[in-house]
Tab-separated table of C-alpha atoms and ligand atoms in Angstrom:
chain	number	residue	atom	x	y	z
P	56	MET	CA	-5.155	-20.876	-4.930
P	57	GLU	CA	-7.035	-18.751	-7.512
P	58	ASP	CA	-9.914	-19.518	-5.253
P	59	LEU	CA	-8.349	-17.491	-2.455
P	60	MET	CA	-8.362	-14.436	-4.693
P	61	GLN	CA	-12.086	-14.871	-5.311
P	62	LYS	CA	-12.694	-15.239	-1.603
P	63	ILE	CA	-10.823	-12.014	-0.887
P	64	VAL	CA	-12.639	-10.100	-3.626
P	65	SER	CA	-15.974	-11.334	-2.370
P	66	LEU	CA	-15.229	-10.673	1.300
P	67	ALA	CA	-13.934	-7.212	0.382
P	68	LYS	CA	-17.227	-6.400	-1.310
P	69	ARG	CA	-19.528	-8.136	1.164
P	70	ARG	CA	-18.042	-6.436	4.192
P	71	GLY	CA	-17.316	-3.056	2.690
P	72	PHE	CA	-13.530	-3.073	2.288
P	73	ILE	CA	-13.297	-2.530	-1.463
P	74	PHE	CA	-15.880	-2.533	-4.245
P	75	PRO	CA	-16.016	-1.731	-7.951
P	76	SER	CA	-16.102	1.987	-8.641
P	77	SER	CA	-19.243	3.638	-10.110
P	78	GLU	CA	-21.047	0.339	-9.778
P	79	ILE	CA	-24.568	1.715	-10.303
P	80	TYR	CA	-23.438	2.653	-13.814
P	81	GLY	CA	-21.918	-0.722	-14.497
P	82	GLY	CA	-18.526	0.173	-13.019
P	83	LEU	CA	-15.370	1.374	-14.720
P	84	ALA	CA	-12.894	-1.328	-15.715
P	85	ASN	CA	-10.280	-1.945	-13.025
P	86	SER	CA	-11.360	0.986	-10.870
P	87	PHE	CA	-12.122	0.351	-7.232
P	88	ASP	CA	-13.423	2.305	-4.267
P	89	TYR	CA	-12.279	1.706	-0.713
P	90	GLY	CA	-15.311	1.438	1.574
P	91	PRO	CA	-15.631	2.128	5.314
P	92	LEU	CA	-13.309	-0.717	6.365
P	93	GLY	CA	-10.959	-0.451	3.392
P	94	VAL	CA	-10.219	3.188	4.046
P	95	GLU	CA	-9.305	2.385	7.669
P	96	LEU	CA	-7.018	-0.460	6.594
P	97	LYS	CA	-5.349	1.670	3.952
P	98	ASN	CA	-4.948	4.631	6.321
P	99	ASN	CA	-3.379	2.367	8.933
P	100	ILE	CA	-0.748	1.360	6.369
P	101	LYS	CA	-0.027	4.915	5.245
P	102	GLN	CA	0.029	6.308	8.778
P	103	GLU	CA	2.322	3.606	10.124
P	104	TRP	CA	4.654	4.137	7.186
P	105	TRP	CA	4.729	7.910	7.747
P	106	LYS	CA	5.277	7.499	11.474
P	107	ARG	CA	8.089	4.998	10.988
P	108	PHE	CA	9.962	6.661	8.162
P	109	VAL	CA	9.222	10.369	8.644
P	110	HIS	CA	8.264	11.116	12.258
P	111	GLN	CA	10.478	8.622	14.012
P	112	ARG	CA	13.613	9.436	12.028
P	113	THR	CA	15.705	12.570	12.114
P	114	ASP	CA	17.014	12.127	8.569
P	115	ILE	CA	13.813	12.117	6.489
P	116	VAL	CA	11.310	14.876	5.705
P	117	GLY	CA	7.969	14.567	3.954
P	118	ILE	CA	6.289	16.410	1.091
P	119	ASP	CA	2.918	16.329	-0.624
P	120	ALA	CA	3.413	17.477	-4.210
P	121	ALA	CA	0.899	18.258	-6.951
P	122	LEU	CA	-0.292	15.412	-9.165
P	123	LEU	CA	0.072	17.562	-12.264
P	124	MET	CA	3.594	18.840	-12.848
P	125	ASN	CA	5.283	20.790	-15.611
P	126	PRO	CA	5.604	18.387	-18.583
P	127	LYS	CA	9.311	19.257	-18.723
P	128	VAL	CA	9.699	17.117	-15.598
P	129	TRP	CA	8.687	14.061	-17.597
P	130	GLU	CA	10.906	14.982	-20.518
P	131	ALA	CA	13.894	15.256	-18.192
P	132	SER	CA	13.056	12.070	-16.287
P	133	GLY	CA	12.805	10.089	-19.516
P	134	HIS	CA	9.134	9.207	-19.051
P	135	ILE	CA	7.951	10.892	-22.231
P	136	ALA	CA	10.562	9.173	-24.355
P	137	GLY	CA	10.974	5.927	-22.524
P	138	PHE	CA	8.010	5.076	-20.331
P	139	ASN	CA	6.709	2.705	-22.920
P	140	ASP	CA	5.617	-0.870	-23.095
P	141	PRO	CA	5.889	-2.581	-26.474
P	142	LEU	CA	2.378	-3.577	-27.439
P	143	VAL	CA	1.234	-6.080	-30.046
P	144	GLU	CA	-2.239	-6.720	-31.393
P	145	CYS	CA	-3.689	-10.061	-32.415
P	146	LYS	CA	-4.626	-9.648	-36.093
P	147	LYS	CA	-7.576	-12.002	-35.742
P	148	CYS	CA	-9.409	-10.898	-32.592
P	149	HIS	CA	-7.682	-7.519	-32.060
P	150	THR	CA	-6.858	-8.140	-28.439
P	151	ARG	CA	-3.814	-6.164	-27.351
P	152	PHE	CA	-1.028	-7.659	-25.282
P	153	ARG	CA	2.205	-6.552	-23.737
P	154	GLU	CA	4.807	-8.160	-25.959
P	155	ASP	CA	6.623	-9.650	-22.979
P	156	GLN	CA	3.449	-11.317	-21.767
P	157	ILE	CA	2.534	-13.522	-24.733
P	158	ALA	CA	3.244	-17.153	-23.998
P	159	ASN	CA	4.596	-19.263	-26.920
P	160	ASN	CA	3.552	-16.588	-29.405
P	161	VAL	CA	-0.096	-17.649	-29.111
P	162	CYS	CA	-3.032	-15.290	-28.543
P	163	SER	CA	-4.641	-16.295	-25.257
P	164	SER	CA	-8.093	-15.156	-26.480
P	165	CYS	CA	-8.376	-16.842	-29.884
P	166	LYS	CA	-5.208	-18.993	-30.151
P	167	SER	CA	-4.097	-17.227	-33.327
P	168	LYS	CA	-0.362	-16.821	-33.909
P	169	ASP	CA	-0.658	-13.779	-36.094
P	170	PHE	CA	0.361	-10.555	-34.364
P	171	THR	CA	1.101	-7.022	-35.549
P	172	PRO	CA	4.665	-5.765	-35.058
P	173	ALA	CA	5.251	-4.282	-31.593
P	174	LYS	CA	4.342	-0.640	-31.140
P	175	GLN	CA	5.482	1.573	-28.305
P	176	PHE	CA	2.659	2.689	-26.045
P	177	ASN	CA	3.238	5.501	-23.584
P	178	LEU	CA	1.956	4.719	-20.131
P	179	MET	CA	1.321	8.287	-19.008
P	180	LEU	CA	-2.240	9.580	-18.738
P	181	LYS	CA	-2.669	12.822	-20.579
P	182	THR	CA	-5.047	15.686	-20.062
P	183	PHE	CA	-5.330	19.370	-20.939
P	184	LEU	CA	-4.908	22.188	-18.501
P	185	GLY	CA	-7.241	25.096	-19.187
P	186	PRO	CA	-10.166	25.369	-21.560
P	187	VAL	CA	-8.312	24.838	-24.841
P	188	GLU	CA	-7.383	21.345	-25.976
P	189	SER	CA	-4.158	22.286	-27.723
P	190	ASN	CA	-0.689	20.757	-27.675
P	191	GLU	CA	0.727	23.532	-25.490
P	192	ASN	CA	-1.865	22.678	-22.844
P	193	ILE	CA	-1.028	18.987	-22.524
P	194	VAL	CA	-0.110	17.846	-19.034
P	195	TYR	CA	0.379	14.364	-17.587
P	196	PHE	CA	-0.856	12.815	-14.390
P	197	ARG	CA	2.274	11.742	-12.556
P	198	PRO	CA	3.129	8.080	-13.164
P	199	GLU	CA	5.133	7.960	-9.911
P	200	THR	CA	5.515	10.148	-6.847
P	201	ALA	CA	9.312	10.054	-7.042
P	202	GLN	CA	10.075	12.874	-9.481
P	203	ALA	CA	8.689	15.539	-7.134
P	204	MET	CA	11.407	14.661	-4.631
P	205	PHE	CA	14.074	15.477	-7.223
P	206	VAL	CA	12.345	18.562	-8.549
P	207	ASP	CA	11.817	19.933	-5.013
P	208	PHE	CA	15.288	18.910	-3.876
P	209	LYS	CA	16.688	22.439	-3.914
P	210	SER	CA	13.742	24.009	-2.069
P	211	ILE	CA	14.039	21.366	0.608
P	212	LEU	CA	17.798	21.800	0.977
P	213	ASP	CA	17.395	25.585	1.178
P	214	THR	CA	14.672	25.415	3.808
P	215	THR	CA	15.825	22.518	5.972
P	216	HIS	CA	19.648	22.735	5.683
P	217	ARG	CA	19.969	18.964	5.661
P	218	ARG	CA	23.262	17.154	5.459
P	219	LEU	CA	23.803	13.874	3.667
P	220	PRO	CA	22.530	11.309	4.135
P	221	PHE	CA	18.925	12.467	4.176
P	222	GLY	CA	15.702	11.469	2.548
P	223	ILE	CA	12.490	12.938	1.156
P	224	ALA	CA	9.310	10.901	1.516
P	225	GLN	CA	5.930	11.101	-0.104
P	226	VAL	CA	2.657	9.187	-0.121
P	227	GLY	CA	0.228	9.803	-2.925
P	228	LYS	CA	-1.600	8.823	-6.051
P	229	ALA	CA	0.039	7.883	-9.325
P	230	PHE	CA	-1.531	7.072	-12.671
P	231	ARG	CA	-0.453	4.721	-15.441
P	232	ASN	CA	-2.356	3.815	-18.546
P	233	GLU	CA	-1.535	0.146	-17.946
P	234	ILE	CA	-2.079	-2.188	-20.869
P	235	THR	CA	-2.856	-5.168	-18.723
P	236	PRO	CA	-4.560	-3.996	-15.561
P	237	GLY	CA	-6.168	-6.687	-13.479
P	238	ASN	CA	-6.059	-9.067	-10.557
P	239	PHE	CA	-8.274	-6.844	-8.432
P	240	ILE	CA	-6.200	-4.027	-6.882
P	241	PHE	CA	-2.849	-5.541	-7.933
P	242	ARG	CA	-2.583	-3.536	-11.130
P	243	THR	CA	-4.880	-0.580	-11.642
P	244	ARG	CA	-4.539	2.631	-13.616
P	245	GLU	CA	-4.928	4.800	-10.555
P	246	PHE	CA	-3.015	3.677	-7.489
P	247	GLU	CA	-1.084	4.918	-4.527
P	248	GLN	CA	2.610	4.811	-3.729
P	249	MET	CA	4.788	5.440	-0.698
P	250	GLU	CA	8.264	6.398	-1.829
P	251	ILE	CA	11.514	7.698	-0.393
P	252	GLU	CA	14.418	9.214	-2.249
P	253	TYR	CA	17.368	8.778	0.087
P	254	PHE	CA	20.320	10.995	-0.850
P	255	VAL	CA	23.822	9.756	-0.022
P	256	LYS	CA	27.450	10.291	-0.947
P	257	GLU	CA	28.401	7.963	-3.777
P	258	SER	CA	30.912	6.133	-1.612
P	259	ASP	CA	28.153	5.245	0.864
P	260	TRP	CA	25.603	3.758	-1.500
P	261	LYS	CA	26.198	0.087	-0.681
P	262	LYS	CA	25.830	0.661	3.044
P	263	TYR	CA	22.535	2.501	2.660
P	264	PHE	CA	21.190	0.043	0.112
P	265	GLU	CA	21.647	-2.651	2.760
P	266	HIS	CA	20.006	-0.400	5.342
P	267	TRP	CA	16.896	0.013	3.174
P	268	LEU	CA	16.730	-3.642	2.295
P	269	LYS	CA	16.659	-4.390	6.005
P	270	GLU	CA	13.953	-1.773	6.628
P	271	MET	CA	11.813	-3.189	3.829
P	272	LYS	CA	12.193	-6.737	5.160
P	273	GLN	CA	11.072	-5.555	8.582
P	274	TRP	CA	8.090	-3.764	7.017
P	275	VAL	CA	7.018	-6.891	5.129
P	276	LYS	CA	7.210	-8.864	8.368
P	277	ASP	CA	5.178	-6.280	10.269
P	278	LEU	CA	2.514	-6.410	7.572
P	279	GLY	CA	1.907	-9.957	8.758
P	280	VAL	CA	3.530	-11.647	5.752
P	281	SER	CA	5.136	-15.034	6.321
P	282	GLU	CA	8.713	-15.273	5.086
P	283	LYS	CA	8.076	-18.151	2.726
P	284	MET	CA	5.672	-16.027	0.665
P	285	VAL	CA	8.286	-13.418	-0.303
P	286	GLU	CA	11.305	-13.512	-2.591
P	287	TYR	CA	13.966	-10.834	-2.700
P	288	VAL	CA	15.001	-10.948	-6.346
P	289	GLU	CA	18.304	-9.394	-7.422
P	290	ILE	CA	17.722	-7.920	-10.869
P	291	GLN	CA	20.581	-8.851	-13.161
P	292	GLU	CA	22.594	-6.403	-15.193
P	293	GLY	CA	20.919	-6.050	-18.575
P	294	GLU	CA	17.482	-6.231	-17.004
P	295	ARG	CA	18.158	-3.282	-14.698
P	296	ALA	CA	17.764	0.336	-15.760
P	297	HIS	CA	21.099	1.362	-17.288
P	298	TYR	CA	21.864	3.851	-14.488
P	299	SER	CA	21.195	1.389	-11.675
P	300	LYS	CA	24.038	-0.620	-10.174
P	301	ARG	CA	21.695	-2.646	-7.982
P	302	THR	CA	17.959	-3.281	-7.929
P	303	VAL	CA	16.046	-5.716	-5.764
P	304	ASP	CA	12.440	-6.549	-6.526
P	305	ILE	CA	10.493	-7.647	-3.503
P	306	GLU	CA	8.119	-10.218	-4.916
P	307	TYR	CA	5.133	-11.896	-3.326
P	308	LYS	CA	3.655	-15.268	-4.239
P	309	TYR	CA	0.158	-14.077	-5.137
P	310	PRO	CA	-2.490	-16.690	-5.999
P	311	PHE	CA	-1.975	-15.602	-9.635
P	312	GLY	CA	1.806	-15.959	-9.547
P	313	GLN	CA	4.981	-14.466	-8.097
P	314	LYS	CA	5.048	-10.765	-8.893
P	315	GLU	CA	6.335	-7.457	-7.610
P	316	LEU	CA	5.144	-6.130	-4.296
P	317	TYR	CA	7.771	-3.431	-3.681
P	318	GLY	CA	11.017	-2.292	-5.280
P	319	LEU	CA	14.391	-1.047	-4.105
P	320	ALA	CA	16.767	0.621	-6.550
P	321	TYR	CA	20.080	2.421	-6.468
P	322	ARG	CA	19.607	5.177	-9.047
P	323	GLY	CA	23.040	6.822	-8.864
P	324	ASP	CA	22.940	10.546	-9.660
P	325	PHE	CA	20.857	9.952	-12.800
P	326	ASP	CA	17.768	11.918	-11.781
P	327	LEU	CA	19.357	14.975	-10.212
P	328	LYS	CA	21.857	15.248	-13.094
P	329	ASN	CA	19.065	15.072	-15.683
P	330	HIS	CA	17.053	17.753	-13.913
P	331	MET	CA	20.168	19.941	-13.562
P	332	LYS	CA	20.737	19.727	-17.273
P	333	ALA	CA	17.135	20.290	-18.291
P	334	SER	CA	16.360	23.098	-15.815
P	335	SER	CA	19.813	24.747	-15.752
P	336	GLN	CA	19.526	24.883	-11.974
P	337	ASP	CA	22.216	23.861	-9.547
P	338	LEU	CA	20.981	20.785	-7.675
P	339	SER	CA	24.281	19.956	-6.048
P	340	TRP	CA	25.017	19.851	-2.346
P	341	GLN	CA	27.976	21.481	-0.696
P	342	ASP	CA	29.637	19.463	2.006
P	343	PRO	CA	30.091	21.994	4.861
P	344	GLU	CA	33.149	20.121	6.118
P	345	THR	CA	35.150	19.932	2.905
P	346	ASN	CA	33.342	22.652	0.907
P	347	GLU	CA	33.224	20.156	-1.906
P	348	LYS	CA	30.183	20.355	-4.193
P	349	ILE	CA	28.668	17.048	-5.147
P	350	VAL	CA	25.545	15.743	-6.824
P	351	PRO	CA	24.120	13.265	-4.308
P	352	HIS	CA	23.420	9.679	-5.281
P	353	VAL	CA	20.103	8.156	-4.444
P	354	ILE	CA	18.621	4.973	-3.051
P	355	GLU	CA	14.922	4.595	-3.830
P	356	PRO	CA	12.739	2.282	-1.770
P	357	SER	CA	9.254	2.194	-3.248
P	358	TRP	CA	6.094	0.700	-1.795
P	359	GLY	CA	2.681	0.269	-3.436
P	360	VAL	CA	-0.141	1.057	-1.025
P	361	ASP	CA	-2.781	-1.001	-2.819
P	362	ARG	CA	-0.506	-4.030	-3.166
P	363	SER	CA	0.172	-3.706	0.581
P	364	VAL	CA	-3.582	-3.835	1.218
P	365	LEU	CA	-3.979	-6.851	-1.072
P	366	VAL	CA	-1.128	-8.779	0.526
P	367	ALA	CA	-2.282	-7.905	4.047
P	368	MET	CA	-5.718	-9.313	3.182
P	369	LEU	CA	-4.355	-12.456	1.517
P	370	GLU	CA	-2.146	-13.166	4.520
P	371	ALA	CA	-4.832	-12.437	7.087
P	372	TYR	CA	-7.468	-14.715	5.542
P	373	HIS	CA	-8.160	-17.894	7.511
P	374	GLU	CA	-10.956	-20.400	7.450
P	375	GLU	CA	-11.080	-22.602	10.484
P	376	GLN	CA	-13.090	-24.938	12.610
P	377	ALA	CA	-14.221	-22.936	15.598
P	378	PRO	CA	-13.276	-24.825	18.779
P	379	THR	CA	-16.661	-23.966	20.257
P	380	ALA	CA	-19.709	-23.323	18.130
P	381	GLU	CA	-21.042	-19.956	19.212
P	382	GLU	CA	-24.748	-19.379	19.605
P	383	GLY	CA	-26.548	-20.480	16.481
P	384	GLU	CA	-23.470	-20.297	14.259
P	385	SER	CA	-21.777	-22.995	12.215
P	386	ALA	CA	-18.534	-24.446	13.435
P	387	THR	CA	-16.501	-23.037	10.524
P	388	ARG	CA	-15.575	-19.431	10.655
P	389	VAL	CA	-13.736	-17.024	8.401
P	390	VAL	CA	-11.348	-14.858	10.338
P	391	MET	CA	-9.062	-12.094	9.150
P	392	LYS	CA	-6.044	-12.376	11.429
P	393	PHE	CA	-4.641	-8.922	10.827
P	394	PRO	CA	-1.875	-7.804	13.172
P	395	ALA	CA	-3.635	-5.492	15.674
P	396	TRP	CA	-2.087	-2.305	14.224
P	397	LEU	CA	-3.580	-3.115	10.805
P	398	ALA	CA	-7.082	-4.110	11.867
P	399	PRO	CA	-9.613	-1.569	10.540
P	400	VAL	CA	-11.672	-1.822	13.728
P	401	LYS	CA	-9.833	-2.490	16.999
P	402	VAL	CA	-12.770	-3.066	19.334
P	403	ALA	CA	-16.430	-3.880	18.796
P	404	VAL	CA	-18.910	-3.131	21.559
P	405	LEU	CA	-22.034	-5.274	21.517
P	406	PRO	CA	-24.967	-5.221	23.890
P	407	LEU	CA	-26.282	-8.779	24.181
P	408	SER	CA	-29.775	-7.545	23.361
P	409	LYS	CA	-31.343	-4.310	22.218
P	410	LYS	CA	-32.818	-3.705	25.675
P	411	ASP	CA	-32.394	-0.051	26.675
P	412	GLU	CA	-30.509	-0.714	29.873
P	413	LEU	CA	-27.873	-2.825	28.072
P	414	ALA	CA	-27.609	-0.421	25.133
P	415	LYS	CA	-27.027	2.450	27.555
P	416	VAL	CA	-24.058	0.756	29.254
P	417	ALA	CA	-22.657	-0.431	25.912
P	418	LYS	CA	-22.872	3.075	24.439
P	419	GLU	CA	-21.054	4.497	27.445
P	420	ILE	CA	-18.276	1.961	26.932
P	421	TYR	CA	-18.182	2.817	23.227
P	422	GLY	CA	-17.976	6.525	24.064
P	423	GLU	CA	-15.029	5.975	26.361
P	424	LEU	CA	-13.061	3.512	24.212
P	425	SER	CA	-13.594	5.355	20.929
P	426	LYS	CA	-11.501	8.230	22.291
P	427	GLY	CA	-8.450	5.998	21.921
P	428	PHE	CA	-9.329	3.291	19.401
P	429	VAL	CA	-11.392	2.806	16.258
P	430	CYS	CA	-14.488	1.089	17.645
P	431	GLU	CA	-17.715	-0.228	16.237
P	432	TYR	CA	-21.051	-0.346	18.013
P	433	ASP	CA	-23.438	-3.042	16.812
P	434	GLU	CA	-26.779	-4.101	18.245
P	435	THR	CA	-28.338	-5.793	15.213
P	436	GLN	CA	-28.726	-9.575	14.700
P	437	SER	CA	-27.918	-12.446	17.021
P	438	ILE	CA	-24.758	-12.349	19.095
P	439	GLY	CA	-23.332	-15.330	17.180
P	440	LYS	CA	-23.764	-13.549	13.849
P	441	ARG	CA	-22.185	-10.402	15.250
P	442	TYR	CA	-19.132	-12.341	16.453
P	443	ARG	CA	-18.763	-13.886	13.008
P	444	ARG	CA	-18.974	-10.461	11.364
P	445	GLN	CA	-16.241	-9.097	13.635
P	446	ASP	CA	-14.074	-12.153	12.874
P	447	GLU	CA	-14.519	-11.570	9.168
P	448	ILE	CA	-13.446	-7.961	9.375
P	449	GLY	CA	-10.552	-8.857	11.680
P	450	THR	CA	-11.552	-7.013	14.868
P	451	PRO	CA	-9.085	-8.205	17.542
P	452	LEU	CA	-11.374	-7.618	20.554
P	453	VAL	CA	-15.117	-7.774	21.085
P	454	ILE	CA	-16.728	-6.494	24.272
P	455	THR	CA	-20.156	-7.799	25.156
P	456	VAL	CA	-22.477	-6.247	27.698
P	457	ASP	CA	-25.021	-8.684	29.164
P	458	PHE	CA	-27.562	-8.637	31.977
P	459	GLU	CA	-24.914	-9.775	34.444
P	460	SER	CA	-22.977	-6.589	33.588
P	461	LEU	CA	-25.699	-4.468	35.175
P	462	LYS	CA	-25.072	-6.213	38.489
P	463	ASP	CA	-21.340	-6.978	38.560
P	464	LYS	CA	-20.217	-3.933	36.493
P	465	LYS	CA	-18.133	-6.240	34.303
P	466	ALA	CA	-18.207	-6.973	30.575
P	467	THR	CA	-16.957	-9.902	28.490
P	468	VAL	CA	-13.863	-9.417	26.352
P	469	ARG	CA	-13.569	-11.930	23.519
P	470	ASN	CA	-10.294	-12.565	21.730
P	471	ARG	CA	-10.608	-12.918	17.927
P	472	ASP	CA	-7.956	-15.593	17.477
P	473	THR	CA	-8.524	-17.812	20.511
P	474	MET	CA	-12.262	-17.010	20.890
P	475	LYS	CA	-11.588	-17.085	24.633
P	476	GLN	CA	-13.721	-14.816	26.757
P	477	GLU	CA	-12.920	-13.152	30.055
P	478	ARG	CA	-14.846	-10.868	32.358
P	479	ILE	CA	-13.221	-7.514	32.988
P	480	LYS	CA	-14.382	-4.648	35.199
P	481	ILE	CA	-15.939	-1.969	33.015
P	482	LYS	CA	-13.799	0.711	34.611
P	483	ASP	CA	-10.633	-1.222	33.629
P	484	LEU	CA	-11.651	-1.815	30.001
P	485	ALA	CA	-9.588	0.987	28.445
P	486	ASP	CA	-6.388	-0.218	30.134
P	487	THR	CA	-7.104	-3.858	29.307
P	488	VAL	CA	-7.819	-3.102	25.659
P	489	SER	CA	-4.682	-0.998	25.382
P	490	ALA	CA	-2.532	-3.742	26.928
P	491	LYS	CA	-4.038	-6.425	24.705
P	492	LEU	CA	-3.675	-4.432	21.487
P	493	HIS	CA	-0.174	-3.170	22.113
P	494	GLY	CA	1.154	-6.067	24.154
I	45	ATP	P1	5.247	-3.803	-12.332
I	45	ATP	O1	6.521	-4.490	-12.789
I	45	ATP	O2	4.359	-4.670	-11.500
I	45	ATP	O3	4.536	-3.071	-13.443
I	45	ATP	P2	6.810	-1.522	-11.709
I	45	ATP	O4	8.184	-2.116	-11.620
I	45	ATP	O5	6.406	-0.788	-12.922
I	45	ATP	O6	5.722	-2.637	-11.341
I	45	ATP	P3	7.472	0.655	-10.010
I	45	ATP	O7	7.556	1.614	-11.114
I	45	ATP	O8	8.742	0.183	-9.371
I	45	ATP	O9	6.591	-0.602	-10.438
I	45	ATP	O10	6.481	1.250	-8.879
I	45	ATP	C1	6.716	1.086	-7.497
I	45	ATP	C2	5.578	0.326	-6.816
I	45	ATP	O11	4.325	0.902	-7.158
I	45	ATP	C3	5.466	-1.129	-7.235
I	45	ATP	O12	6.361	-1.925	-6.494
I	45	ATP	C4	4.024	-1.430	-6.900
I	45	ATP	O13	3.866	-1.735	-5.532
I	45	ATP	C5	3.320	-0.113	-7.185
I	45	ATP	N1	2.668	-0.126	-8.519
I	45	ATP	C6	3.244	0.105	-9.717
I	45	ATP	N2	2.338	0.038	-10.705
I	45	ATP	C7	1.143	-0.241	-10.117
I	45	ATP	C8	-0.185	-0.411	-10.616
I	45	ATP	N3	-0.467	-0.283	-11.907
I	45	ATP	N4	-1.165	-0.700	-9.724
I	45	ATP	C9	-0.898	-0.810	-8.405
I	45	ATP	N5	0.334	-0.639	-7.893
I	45	ATP	C10	1.349	-0.360	-8.718
């Protein structure tokens, strides 16, 4: 199983999905760059999420807040005081561990049992705003996107006149000085989140918690994840944040163990109340029907973008015996069976050879199809190798232009999963591709 992780990391690098950041300088620990295919995959996830939860709903609006906020935000939210992991250090080899992650009180590096007492370690990344590195100039990179939705709550109410229930959504970067980053893009210090704060009347919280649980289950399914790989874990009282009456961790069975993919929490009125107190601003909502003023309660569904990418890749990865060996290629193939909406490239257009007359027709097809779909044009290497490349990057459809095409005005459409080929009139290609991708 660990093996699968290595295969994903290597495919990601080999094909240009994700590679180590600043690699020519030896990289930066646990920092990664999304390459030409990775950025498409990641954008597909973010765009689908935005479409589904912001554009297609009448009860949610979006924001894009600054990464650096007034440090008072983090005092009020509890992050400065409480966003800590207890850290211990092995006295022999000086490796640091999260206290909750040491097995049997033994150092996993040197097997010593001698640790320092636990010390709190704040997870927020600090910097200075302005030229002077003084205490008054300290600011923090946001460790979550969520707080902006609370801090901007009043501006949004005033400008959109929303009634409960309604939500505020955001997609963006967050930073945490994680003690134990690792497992590729699973835990990094810079990552991206997609979060919604959904404001409800207190009496409605259970209903909307169920609603969001259902939405998250549907999302996981649409990501191409098989049900048996996911656990919906009810977090018990005592392990939950004190203000939360219900939290469900959505956990995935990664090759390195079952761990969090997404989270869903009922946060009560904890955040708005804290910000009301700290800012002395009124963040309540007046019910226009009863004129009653209330502080809304909140349900928070939270998605990690990078963990979505990782899980989508783990689920899509297949190695199989090709039913027919294609020209010059071995009978085993690696194929990324992404659902069509996720695939970084939807259609590849390949002229059988580099001959001008074939390239001309293929480029015309590319020109037409790329108006509606992300396409790739490729005329290098043998046709067999090009098919294998498209399989490995998960392209659902490959169109090949051959010498026959010049006469019959048809091209071959090859299906990634079945490898079946059919001849389609060139003038019908756009409709055929659309039907196959959306059908
Ligand atoms: P974990 O228990 O794995 O540290 P968390 O409970 O701290 O996660 P949340 O604060 O609930 O995570 O953040 C919401 C989501 O953001 C997580 O479900 C995850 O998808 C993503 N996330 C959190 N920390 C990281 C990280 N360091 N790298 C990548 N994604 C992350």
